[in-house]
């Protein structure tokens, strides 16, 4: 069972050769491949992380811009409403004044027409009353 | 020696049974130069090495960013041994040691499982029998000595001759124990692996001899589990020894 012979050194030599051969065809290429893959994954991961951070920053920026724009638009609307209200008020006041002026004018015209009509009537009353008087008195005078 | 002769005796007795046979300590001897080698161990180790290299080449032939199929499997294996090495040696210095510790783990793991899963016995040899390479003491001692070399190399490359300071660092009284450790480390590494795998195969073989059906299955499953654990333990300890050589007592005190 314990008989040592030439197998021992031969086995040592062929084992060391096996180490060299496996190092060349197995350990080195596969280690290199795995390291390269590690590097690839790490680079990709870093890239993706950077892109994610960038995207997050952009989102934040957009949200801020959006909020600003919304505020601005509300302001514009409020301003426009104020201006419109003011214009409407102005126009209403103007129209009201105009209407009042027209009413006044119409009243004045009416008054003057009334006056003239009264004057005419008065004149007619005078004429008619003289005619009546004439008629009445003339008959009396004639009789 | 007493044990092995006992097993040989029992083997002779078992050989009279037709169902299965048990062989321990018989080898297919090859003569290379002036050296005798165990052919059956080398054959199975070549199969294991060939499998590992083939799968690695197929997995890395066309490396893609999104892995699939074999590449995925081998990346899983690589990540496993890389984590194991990182846990033992530490974040800073583990990288150059991943191939060594990883190959230790993969080689032992595939060897153990090949012994448990592949029906080697169907291929008959003129002498001895094919089994897991790790059930031969030569293989485990070779791996353990490689581990020893590795941690000495790690220590010397990091600190030069200052590496010897670790032998007398807390107190010179422990010098004999520190020296003894350098012998017990490979010894325990090799014998643990060898004993577990051989014992597992023996238990399965004996159970198959006694009850050929069903009953050995739980033991076989346990053997698979043990095989994985032993591979893990061997690689983890190798990593721990290398870490120890790299750190040393002095550095640790500075660090704390």
CSV table of C-alpha atoms in Angstrom, one decimal:
chain,number,residue,atom,x,y,z
A,1,UNK,CA,0.0,0.0,0.0
A,2,UNK,CA,2.8,2.4,0.9
A,3,UNK,CA,5.1,1.7,-2.0
A,4,UNK,CA,6.7,4.9,-3.2
A,5,UNK,CA,8.3,4.9,-6.6
A,6,UNK,CA,8.6,6.8,-9.8
A,7,UNK,CA,4.9,7.6,-9.8
A,8,UNK,CA,5.5,10.3,-7.2
A,9,UNK,CA,7.9,12.6,-9.1
A,10,UNK,CA,6.0,12.0,-12.4
A,11,UNK,CA,2.8,12.9,-10.7
A,12,UNK,CA,4.3,16.1,-9.3
A,13,UNK,CA,5.7,17.1,-12.7
A,14,UNK,CA,2.4,16.4,-14.4
A,15,UNK,CA,0.4,18.2,-11.7
A,16,UNK,CA,2.6,21.3,-12.0
A,17,UNK,CA,2.2,21.1,-15.8
A,18,UNK,CA,-1.5,20.9,-15.3
A,19,UNK,CA,-1.4,24.0,-13.2
A,20,UNK,CA,0.5,25.8,-16.0
A,21,UNK,CA,-1.8,24.5,-18.7
A,22,UNK,CA,-5.0,25.3,-16.8
A,23,UNK,CA,-3.7,28.7,-15.9
A,24,UNK,CA,-3.3,29.4,-19.7
A,25,UNK,CA,-6.5,27.9,-21.0
A,26,UNK,CA,-8.9,28.3,-18.0
A,27,UNK,CA,-8.0,30.6,-15.2
A,28,UNK,CA,-6.5,33.5,-17.1
A,29,UNK,CA,-9.0,33.9,-19.9
A,30,UNK,CA,-12.0,33.3,-17.7
A,31,UNK,CA,-10.8,35.6,-15.0
A,32,UNK,CA,-10.1,38.3,-17.6
A,33,UNK,CA,-13.6,37.8,-19.0
A,34,UNK,CA,-15.2,38.1,-15.6
A,35,UNK,CA,-13.2,41.1,-14.8
A,36,UNK,CA,-14.1,42.7,-18.1
A,37,UNK,CA,-17.8,41.9,-17.4
A,38,UNK,CA,-17.5,43.4,-13.9
A,39,UNK,CA,-16.0,46.6,-15.4
A,40,UNK,CA,-18.7,46.7,-18.1
A,41,UNK,CA,-21.4,46.3,-15.5
A,42,UNK,CA,-19.9,48.9,-13.2
A,43,UNK,CA,-19.5,51.4,-16.0
A,44,UNK,CA,-23.1,50.8,-17.2
A,45,UNK,CA,-24.3,51.1,-13.6
A,46,UNK,CA,-22.5,54.4,-13.1
A,47,UNK,CA,-23.8,55.7,-16.4
A,48,UNK,CA,-27.3,54.7,-15.6
A,49,UNK,CA,-27.0,56.3,-12.1
A,50,UNK,CA,-25.7,59.5,-13.6
A,51,UNK,CA,-28.5,59.5,-16.2
A,52,UNK,CA,-31.1,58.9,-13.5
A,53,UNK,CA,-29.7,61.8,-11.4
A,54,UNK,CA,-29.8,64.0,-14.5
A,55,UNK,CA,-33.4,63.0,-15.2
A,56,UNK,CA,-34.4,63.7,-11.7
A,57,UNK,CA,-32.8,67.1,-11.8
A,58,UNK,CA,-34.5,67.8,-15.1
A,59,UNK,CA,-37.9,66.8,-13.6
A,60,UNK,CA,-37.3,69.1,-10.7
A,61,UNK,CA,-36.4,71.9,-13.0
A,62,UNK,CA,-39.4,71.3,-15.2
A,63,UNK,CA,-41.7,71.2,-12.2
A,64,UNK,CA,-40.2,74.5,-11.0
A,65,UNK,CA,-40.7,76.0,-14.4
A,66,UNK,CA,-44.2,74.7,-14.5
A,67,UNK,CA,-45.1,76.1,-11.1
A,68,UNK,CA,-43.6,79.5,-12.2
A,69,UNK,CA,-45.5,79.5,-15.4
A,70,UNK,CA,-48.7,78.6,-13.7
A,71,UNK,CA,-48.3,81.4,-11.2
A,72,UNK,CA,-47.5,83.8,-14.0
A,73,UNK,CA,-50.5,82.7,-16.0
A,74,UNK,CA,-52.8,83.2,-13.0
A,75,UNK,CA,-51.3,86.7,-12.5
A,76,UNK,CA,-51.9,87.5,-16.2
A,77,UNK,CA,-55.5,86.3,-15.9
A,78,UNK,CA,-56.0,88.4,-12.7
A,79,UNK,CA,-54.5,91.4,-14.4
A,80,UNK,CA,-56.7,90.9,-17.5
A,81,UNK,CA,-59.8,90.5,-15.3
A,82,UNK,CA,-59.0,93.8,-13.5
A,83,UNK,CA,-58.4,95.6,-16.7
A,84,UNK,CA,-61.6,94.2,-18.3
A,85,UNK,CA,-63.6,95.1,-15.2
A,86,UNK,CA,-62.2,98.6,-15.3
A,87,UNK,CA,-63.0,99.0,-19.0
A,88,UNK,CA,-66.5,97.7,-18.4
A,89,UNK,CA,-67.0,100.1,-15.5
A,90,UNK,CA,-65.8,103.0,-17.6
A,91,UNK,CA,-68.0,102.1,-20.4
A,92,UNK,CA,-71.0,101.7,-18.1
A,93,UNK,CA,-70.3,105.1,-16.5
A,94,UNK,CA,-69.9,106.7,-19.9
A,95,UNK,CA,-73.1,105.2,-21.3
A,96,UNK,CA,-74.9,106.2,-18.2
A,97,UNK,CA,-73.8,109.8,-18.4
A,98,UNK,CA,-74.7,109.9,-22.1
A,99,UNK,CA,-78.1,108.5,-21.4
A,100,UNK,CA,-78.6,111.0,-18.6
A,101,UNK,CA,-77.5,113.8,-20.9
A,102,UNK,CA,-79.9,112.6,-23.6
A,103,UNK,CA,-82.7,112.4,-21.0
A,104,UNK,CA,-81.9,115.9,-19.9
A,105,UNK,CA,-81.9,117.2,-23.4
A,106,UNK,CA,-85.2,115.5,-24.2
A,107,UNK,CA,-86.7,116.9,-21.1
A,108,UNK,CA,-85.5,120.4,-22.0
A,109,UNK,CA,-86.9,120.0,-25.5
A,110,UNK,CA,-90.2,118.8,-24.1
A,111,UNK,CA,-90.3,121.8,-21.7
A,112,UNK,CA,-89.6,124.2,-24.5
A,113,UNK,CA,-92.2,122.6,-26.7
A,114,UNK,CA,-94.6,122.7,-23.9
A,115,UNK,CA,-93.9,126.4,-23.4
A,116,UNK,CA,-94.4,127.2,-27.1
A,117,UNK,CA,-97.5,125.1,-27.1
A,118,UNK,CA,-98.8,126.9,-24.1
A,119,UNK,CA,-97.9,130.2,-25.8
A,120,UNK,CA,-99.8,129.1,-28.9
A,121,UNK,CA,-102.7,128.0,-26.9
A,122,UNK,CA,-102.7,131.3,-25.0
A,123,UNK,CA,-102.7,133.1,-28.3
A,124,UNK,CA,-105.6,131.0,-29.6
A,125,UNK,CA,-107.4,131.5,-26.3
A,126,UNK,CA,-107.0,135.3,-26.8
A,127,UNK,CA,-108.3,135.2,-30.4
A,128,UNK,CA,-111.1,132.9,-29.6
A,129,UNK,CA,-112.1,134.9,-26.6
A,130,UNK,CA,-112.2,138.1,-28.7
A,131,UNK,CA,-114.2,136.4,-31.3
A,132,UNK,CA,-116.6,135.1,-28.7
A,133,UNK,CA,-116.7,138.6,-27.2
A,134,UNK,CA,-117.2,140.0,-30.7
A,135,UNK,CA,-119.9,137.7,-31.4
A,136,UNK,CA,-121.7,138.3,-28.2
A,137,UNK,CA,-121.1,141.9,-28.0
A,138,UNK,CA,-121.6,142.5,-31.7
A,139,UNK,CA,-125.1,141.0,-31.5
A,140,UNK,CA,-125.8,143.1,-28.6
A,141,UNK,CA,-124.4,146.1,-30.4
A,142,UNK,CA,-126.3,145.3,-33.4
A,143,UNK,CA,-129.6,144.9,-31.6
B,1,UNK,CA,2.6,-3.9,6.4
B,2,UNK,CA,0.7,-6.1,8.7
B,3,UNK,CA,-2.5,-4.6,7.5
B,4,UNK,CA,-1.8,-4.9,3.9
B,5,UNK,CA,-0.8,-8.6,4.2
B,6,UNK,CA,-4.1,-9.2,6.1
B,7,UNK,CA,-6.0,-7.5,3.2
B,8,UNK,CA,-4.1,-9.6,0.7
B,9,UNK,CA,-5.0,-12.7,2.6
B,10,UNK,CA,-8.6,-11.8,2.7
B,11,UNK,CA,-8.4,-11.0,-1.0
B,12,UNK,CA,-7.2,-14.5,-1.8
B,13,UNK,CA,-10.2,-15.8,0.2
B,14,UNK,CA,-12.6,-13.4,-1.6
B,15,UNK,CA,-11.2,-14.4,-5.0
B,16,UNK,CA,-13.0,-17.8,-4.6
B,17,UNK,CA,-16.3,-15.9,-5.0
B,18,UNK,CA,-17.4,-15.3,-8.5
B,19,UNK,CA,-19.3,-12.0,-8.1
B,20,UNK,CA,-16.7,-9.4,-7.4
B,21,UNK,CA,-13.1,-9.2,-6.3
B,22,UNK,CA,-11.0,-6.9,-4.2
B,23,UNK,CA,-7.4,-6.0,-4.9
B,24,UNK,CA,-5.2,-3.8,-2.8
B,25,UNK,CA,-1.5,-3.2,-3.3
B,26,UNK,CA,-1.4,-4.7,-6.8
B,27,UNK,CA,-0.2,-2.5,-9.5
B,28,UNK,CA,0.3,-2.4,-13.2
B,29,UNK,CA,4.1,-1.7,-13.2
B,30,UNK,CA,5.7,0.2,-16.0
B,31,UNK,CA,9.4,0.6,-16.3
B,32,UNK,CA,10.5,4.1,-17.4
B,33,UNK,CA,14.3,4.4,-17.4
B,34,UNK,CA,15.4,3.1,-14.1
B,35,UNK,CA,12.1,4.0,-12.4
B,36,UNK,CA,9.2,1.7,-11.7
B,37,UNK,CA,5.8,3.5,-12.0
B,38,UNK,CA,2.2,2.6,-11.3
B,39,UNK,CA,0.7,2.5,-14.7
B,40,UNK,CA,-3.0,2.3,-13.6
B,41,UNK,CA,-2.6,5.5,-11.5
B,42,UNK,CA,-1.0,7.4,-14.4
B,43,UNK,CA,-3.7,6.3,-16.9
B,44,UNK,CA,-6.6,7.5,-14.7
B,45,UNK,CA,-4.7,10.7,-13.9
B,46,UNK,CA,-4.2,11.3,-17.6
B,47,UNK,CA,-7.9,10.8,-18.2
B,48,UNK,CA,-8.7,13.3,-15.4
B,49,UNK,CA,-6.2,15.8,-16.7
B,50,UNK,CA,-7.4,15.3,-20.3
B,51,UNK,CA,-11.0,15.9,-19.1
B,52,UNK,CA,-10.1,19.1,-17.3
B,53,UNK,CA,-8.1,20.5,-20.1
B,54,UNK,CA,-10.7,19.5,-22.7
B,55,UNK,CA,-13.5,21.1,-20.8
B,56,UNK,CA,-11.5,24.2,-20.1
B,57,UNK,CA,-10.5,24.6,-23.7
B,58,UNK,CA,-14.1,24.1,-24.8
B,59,UNK,CA,-15.4,26.6,-22.2
B,60,UNK,CA,-12.9,29.3,-23.1
B,61,UNK,CA,-12.8,28.7,-26.9
B,62,UNK,CA,-15.4,31.4,-27.5
B,63,UNK,CA,-15.6,33.6,-24.5
B,64,UNK,CA,-18.8,35.7,-24.4
B,65,UNK,CA,-19.9,38.5,-22.3
B,66,UNK,CA,-23.2,36.7,-21.4
B,67,UNK,CA,-22.0,33.2,-20.6
B,68,UNK,CA,-23.9,30.1,-21.6
B,69,UNK,CA,-23.4,26.4,-21.4
B,70,UNK,CA,-19.9,25.2,-20.6
B,71,UNK,CA,-18.6,28.7,-20.1
B,72,UNK,CA,-21.2,29.3,-17.4
B,73,UNK,CA,-20.3,26.0,-15.7
B,74,UNK,CA,-16.6,26.8,-15.7
B,75,UNK,CA,-17.2,30.3,-14.5
B,76,UNK,CA,-19.2,28.9,-11.6
B,77,UNK,CA,-16.2,26.6,-10.8
B,78,UNK,CA,-13.8,29.4,-11.2
B,79,UNK,CA,-15.8,31.7,-8.9
B,80,UNK,CA,-16.0,28.8,-6.4
B,81,UNK,CA,-12.2,28.3,-6.2
B,82,UNK,CA,-11.6,32.0,-6.4
B,83,UNK,CA,-13.8,32.6,-3.3
B,84,UNK,CA,-12.1,29.7,-1.6
B,85,UNK,CA,-8.7,31.1,-2.2
B,86,UNK,CA,-9.8,34.6,-1.3
B,87,UNK,CA,-11.2,33.4,2.0
B,88,UNK,CA,-7.9,31.7,2.9
B,89,UNK,CA,-5.3,34.0,1.5
B,90,UNK,CA,-7.0,37.3,1.8
B,91,UNK,CA,-8.2,40.0,-0.6
B,92,UNK,CA,-4.7,41.5,-1.2
B,93,UNK,CA,-2.6,38.6,-2.3
B,94,UNK,CA,-5.0,35.8,-3.4
B,95,UNK,CA,-4.9,36.4,-7.1
B,96,UNK,CA,-1.6,34.7,-8.1
B,97,UNK,CA,-2.6,31.7,-6.1
B,98,UNK,CA,-6.0,31.0,-7.6
B,99,UNK,CA,-4.5,28.8,-10.4
B,100,UNK,CA,-2.6,26.6,-7.9
B,101,UNK,CA,-5.3,26.2,-5.3
B,102,UNK,CA,-8.0,26.0,-8.0
B,103,UNK,CA,-6.2,23.3,-9.9
B,104,UNK,CA,-5.6,21.3,-6.7
B,105,UNK,CA,-9.3,21.4,-5.9
B,106,UNK,CA,-10.4,20.6,-9.4
B,107,UNK,CA,-7.9,17.8,-9.9
B,108,UNK,CA,-8.7,16.1,-6.6
B,109,UNK,CA,-12.4,16.6,-7.0
B,110,UNK,CA,-12.6,15.2,-10.5
B,111,UNK,CA,-10.2,12.3,-9.5
B,112,UNK,CA,-12.3,11.4,-6.5
B,113,UNK,CA,-15.6,11.5,-8.3
B,114,UNK,CA,-14.2,9.7,-11.3
B,115,UNK,CA,-13.2,6.9,-8.9
B,116,UNK,CA,-16.8,6.8,-7.5
B,117,UNK,CA,-18.8,7.4,-10.7
B,118,UNK,CA,-16.8,6.0,-13.6
B,119,UNK,CA,-17.0,2.2,-14.0
B,120,UNK,CA,-13.2,1.8,-14.3
B,121,UNK,CA,-13.5,-1.9,-13.5
B,122,UNK,CA,-15.1,-2.6,-16.9
B,123,UNK,CA,-11.7,-1.9,-18.4
B,124,UNK,CA,-9.5,-4.8,-17.3
B,125,UNK,CA,-5.8,-4.5,-17.0
B,126,UNK,CA,-3.2,-7.4,-17.0
B,127,UNK,CA,-2.4,-6.5,-13.4
B,128,UNK,CA,-3.9,-4.2,-10.8
B,129,UNK,CA,-7.1,-2.2,-11.5
B,130,UNK,CA,-8.1,1.3,-12.5
B,131,UNK,CA,-9.4,3.5,-9.8
B,132,UNK,CA,-9.3,7.1,-8.6
B,133,UNK,CA,-5.7,8.4,-8.9
B,134,UNK,CA,-6.1,9.8,-5.4
B,135,UNK,CA,-6.3,6.3,-3.9
B,136,UNK,CA,-2.6,5.8,-4.5
B,137,UNK,CA,-0.3,7.2,-1.9
B,138,UNK,CA,2.1,8.5,-4.6
B,139,UNK,CA,-0.5,10.9,-6.0
B,140,UNK,CA,-1.5,12.3,-2.6
B,141,UNK,CA,2.1,12.7,-1.5
B,142,UNK,CA,2.9,14.3,-4.8
B,143,UNK,CA,0.1,16.8,-4.3
B,144,UNK,CA,1.1,17.5,-0.7
B,145,UNK,CA,4.7,18.0,-1.7
B,146,UNK,CA,3.6,20.5,-4.4
B,147,UNK,CA,1.7,22.3,-1.7
B,148,UNK,CA,4.8,22.4,0.6
B,149,UNK,CA,6.8,23.7,-2.3
B,150,UNK,CA,4.1,26.3,-3.0
B,151,UNK,CA,4.1,27.7,0.5
B,152,UNK,CA,7.8,27.8,0.8
B,153,UNK,CA,8.0,29.5,-2.6
B,154,UNK,CA,5.3,32.0,-1.4
B,155,UNK,CA,7.2,32.7,1.8
B,156,UNK,CA,10.6,33.1,0.2
B,157,UNK,CA,9.3,35.3,-2.6
B,158,UNK,CA,7.5,37.6,-0.2
B,159,UNK,CA,10.2,37.9,2.5
B,160,UNK,CA,13.4,36.4,1.2
B,161,UNK,CA,15.5,34.8,3.9
B,162,UNK,CA,13.4,36.7,6.5
B,163,UNK,CA,10.9,33.9,6.0
B,164,UNK,CA,13.0,31.8,8.5
B,165,UNK,CA,12.1,34.4,11.2
B,166,UNK,CA,8.7,32.8,11.5
B,167,UNK,CA,10.4,29.7,13.1
B,168,UNK,CA,11.7,31.7,16.0
B,169,UNK,CA,9.3,34.6,15.9
B,170,UNK,CA,7.1,34.4,19.0
B,171,UNK,CA,9.8,32.5,21.0
B,172,UNK,CA,12.7,30.2,19.9
B,173,UNK,CA,11.4,27.6,22.3
B,174,UNK,CA,8.9,26.6,19.7
B,175,UNK,CA,11.6,26.1,17.0
B,176,UNK,CA,11.4,22.3,17.0
B,177,UNK,CA,7.6,22.4,16.7
B,178,UNK,CA,7.8,24.9,13.9
B,179,UNK,CA,10.2,22.7,12.0
B,180,UNK,CA,8.1,19.6,12.8
B,181,UNK,CA,5.1,21.4,11.3
B,182,UNK,CA,6.8,21.6,7.9
B,183,UNK,CA,6.8,17.8,7.9
B,184,UNK,CA,3.4,17.2,9.5
B,185,UNK,CA,1.6,19.4,7.0
B,186,UNK,CA,2.3,17.4,3.9
B,187,UNK,CA,2.0,14.2,5.9
B,188,UNK,CA,-1.4,15.0,7.2
B,189,UNK,CA,-2.6,16.4,3.9
B,190,UNK,CA,-1.5,13.3,1.9
B,191,UNK,CA,-2.7,10.7,4.4
B,192,UNK,CA,-6.0,12.3,5.0
B,193,UNK,CA,-6.8,12.3,1.3
B,194,UNK,CA,-5.3,8.9,0.6
B,195,UNK,CA,-7.0,7.3,3.7
B,196,UNK,CA,-10.4,8.7,2.9
B,197,UNK,CA,-10.5,7.8,-0.7
B,198,UNK,CA,-9.0,4.3,-0.3
B,199,UNK,CA,-11.3,3.6,2.7
B,200,UNK,CA,-14.3,4.7,0.7
B,201,UNK,CA,-13.4,2.5,-2.2
B,202,UNK,CA,-12.7,-0.4,0.1
B,203,UNK,CA,-15.9,0.0,2.0
B,204,UNK,CA,-17.9,0.1,-1.2
B,205,UNK,CA,-16.0,-2.9,-2.6
B,206,UNK,CA,-16.5,-5.0,0.5
B,207,UNK,CA,-20.2,-4.1,0.6
B,208,UNK,CA,-20.6,-5.0,-3.0
B,209,UNK,CA,-18.9,-8.3,-2.2
B,210,UNK,CA,-21.3,-9.0,0.6
B,211,UNK,CA,-24.6,-7.6,-0.9
B,212,UNK,CA,-24.3,-6.7,-4.5
B,213,UNK,CA,-27.6,-4.9,-4.8
B,214,UNK,CA,-29.0,-1.6,-3.3
B,215,UNK,CA,-27.2,-1.8,0.0
B,216,UNK,CA,-24.0,-0.2,-1.2
B,217,UNK,CA,-25.8,2.7,-2.7
B,218,UNK,CA,-26.1,4.8,0.5
B,219,UNK,CA,-22.4,4.2,1.2
B,220,UNK,CA,-21.6,5.2,-2.4
B,221,UNK,CA,-23.5,8.5,-1.9
B,222,UNK,CA,-21.7,9.0,1.3
B,223,UNK,CA,-18.5,8.4,-0.7
B,224,UNK,CA,-19.4,11.1,-3.2
B,225,UNK,CA,-20.0,13.5,-0.3
B,226,UNK,CA,-16.7,12.6,1.3
B,227,UNK,CA,-14.9,12.9,-2.0
B,228,UNK,CA,-16.1,16.5,-2.4
B,229,UNK,CA,-15.3,17.4,1.2
B,230,UNK,CA,-11.8,15.9,0.9
B,231,UNK,CA,-11.1,18.0,-2.2
B,232,UNK,CA,-12.4,21.1,-0.4
B,233,UNK,CA,-10.4,20.3,2.7
B,234,UNK,CA,-7.2,19.8,0.7
B,235,UNK,CA,-7.5,23.0,-1.3
B,236,UNK,CA,-8.6,25.0,1.8
B,237,UNK,CA,-5.6,23.8,3.8
B,238,UNK,CA,-3.3,24.5,0.9
B,239,UNK,CA,-4.7,28.0,0.8
B,240,UNK,CA,-4.3,28.4,4.6
B,241,UNK,CA,-0.7,27.2,4.6
B,242,UNK,CA,0.2,29.6,1.8
B,243,UNK,CA,-1.5,32.4,3.7
B,244,UNK,CA,0.4,31.5,6.8
B,245,UNK,CA,3.7,31.6,4.9
B,246,UNK,CA,2.7,35.0,3.4
B,247,UNK,CA,1.7,36.6,6.6
B,248,UNK,CA,4.0,35.2,9.3
B,249,UNK,CA,3.8,36.0,13.0
B,250,UNK,CA,5.5,39.3,12.8
B,251,UNK,CA,3.2,40.8,10.1
B,252,UNK,CA,0.2,39.6,11.9
B,253,UNK,CA,1.2,41.4,15.1
B,254,UNK,CA,1.9,44.6,13.1
B,255,UNK,CA,-1.5,44.3,11.5
B,256,UNK,CA,-3.4,43.9,14.7
